[in-house]
Amino acid sequence: MEAVLYRIDERLIHGQVMVAWQAKTGANTVVIVDDVAAHDAFMQQVYQLAAPSNIKVEVAEVQQFREMMREKDGKNAIILFKGPMEAWEALHEDVEIGELIVGNVATTPKRTKYTKYAYMSEEEKDKLADLQQLGWKVNMQLLPDDTKTEFKR
């Protein structure tokens, strides 16, 4: 599997991902990396129904995702994470370093505003900074045609 986009977006599969980002990347697969959803058959059905019929949706635990990334199967995948913690867990080891795009991250009591569309806790910012230390490019970008802004701790 080749990752054509690594993206944090709490909404996971929705219009921006399935229209704008899929068109930009040419992805034929979406992989949601989430240990809880990987064991929730109902949510897996919901994610598949939310995607166009020509897009395969897979939901994987972190270890399963790492194994999938080693396969050379012709899939071009958008890799989605609900938040910075999930992205760090999946990407901090055993995955080829690349670029991580941060999209929508909703507000919670522990999060403060980082951009107009992303709220993060101090711990989440630390995890993104950790990925940068490993060589990952971490950028803030809601839509493909928006200007990328480098994440800065």
Coordinates of C-alpha atoms in Angstrom, one line a residue, residues 10-100:
E10 CA -11.8 14.2 13.5
R11 CA -14.7 13.9 11.0
L12 CA -12.8 11.1 9.2
I13 CA -14.8 10.4 6.1
H14 CA -16.8 13.4 4.9
G15 CA -17.1 15.7 1.9
Q16 CA -13.7 17.3 2.1
V17 CA -11.9 14.0 2.3
M18 CA -14.0 12.2 -0.2
V19 CA -14.3 14.9 -2.8
A20 CA -11.4 17.4 -2.6
W21 CA -8.6 15.2 -1.1
Q22 CA -9.5 12.1 -3.1
A23 CA -9.5 14.1 -6.3
K24 CA -6.2 15.7 -5.5
T25 CA -4.4 12.4 -4.5
G26 CA -6.1 9.9 -6.8
A27 CA -6.6 7.5 -3.8
N28 CA -8.5 4.3 -4.4
T29 CA -8.6 3.4 -0.7
V30 CA -9.1 5.1 2.6
V31 CA -7.6 3.6 5.8
I32 CA -8.9 4.8 9.1
V33 CA -6.4 4.0 11.8
D34 CA -8.3 3.6 15.1
D35 CA -7.9 0.8 17.6
V36 CA -11.5 1.2 18.8
A37 CA -13.3 1.5 15.4
A38 CA -11.3 -1.5 14.2
H39 CA -13.5 -3.6 16.5
D40 CA -16.8 -1.9 15.8
A41 CA -18.5 -3.6 12.9
F42 CA -21.3 -1.0 12.9
M43 CA -19.0 2.0 12.5
Q44 CA -17.0 0.2 9.8
Q45 CA -20.3 -0.1 7.8
V46 CA -21.0 3.6 8.4
Y47 CA -17.6 4.6 7.1
Q48 CA -18.0 2.4 4.0
L49 CA -21.5 3.8 3.3
A50 CA -20.1 7.4 3.6
A51 CA -17.6 6.7 0.9
P52 CA -18.2 6.6 -2.9
S53 CA -18.7 3.1 -4.2
N54 CA -15.3 3.2 -6.0
I55 CA -13.4 3.8 -2.8
K56 CA -12.5 0.9 -0.5
V57 CA -12.6 1.7 3.2
E58 CA -10.5 -0.2 5.7
V59 CA -10.4 0.3 9.4
A60 CA -7.3 -0.9 11.1
E61 CA -5.6 -1.1 14.5
V62 CA -2.1 0.5 14.6
Q63 CA -0.2 -2.7 14.2
Q64 CA -2.4 -3.9 11.4
F65 CA -1.9 -0.5 9.7
R66 CA 1.9 -0.9 9.9
E67 CA 1.7 -4.3 8.3
M68 CA -0.6 -3.0 5.5
M69 CA 2.0 -0.3 4.8
R70 CA 4.6 -3.0 4.0
E71 CA 2.4 -4.7 1.4
K72 CA 2.9 -3.8 -2.2
D73 CA -0.7 -4.3 -3.4
G74 CA -1.4 -1.4 -5.8
K75 CA -3.5 0.5 -3.3
N76 CA -3.1 4.3 -3.1
A77 CA -4.5 5.2 0.3
I78 CA -5.5 8.2 2.2
I79 CA -4.6 7.4 5.8
L80 CA -6.9 9.1 8.4
F81 CA -6.5 9.7 12.1
K82 CA -9.1 11.2 14.5
G83 CA -6.5 13.3 16.3
P84 CA -2.8 14.0 16.9
M85 CA -2.5 11.2 19.6
E86 CA -3.7 8.6 17.1
A87 CA -1.4 9.9 14.4
W88 CA 1.6 9.8 16.7
E89 CA 0.8 6.3 17.9
A90 CA 0.7 5.0 14.3
L91 CA 3.5 7.0 12.8
H92 CA 6.3 7.3 15.4
E93 CA 7.9 4.0 14.4
D94 CA 7.9 1.4 11.6
V95 CA 6.4 3.7 9.0
E96 CA 8.3 5.5 6.2
I97 CA 8.6 9.2 7.1
G98 CA 6.5 11.7 5.0
E99 CA 4.1 14.5 5.4
L100 CA 1.2 14.7 7.9

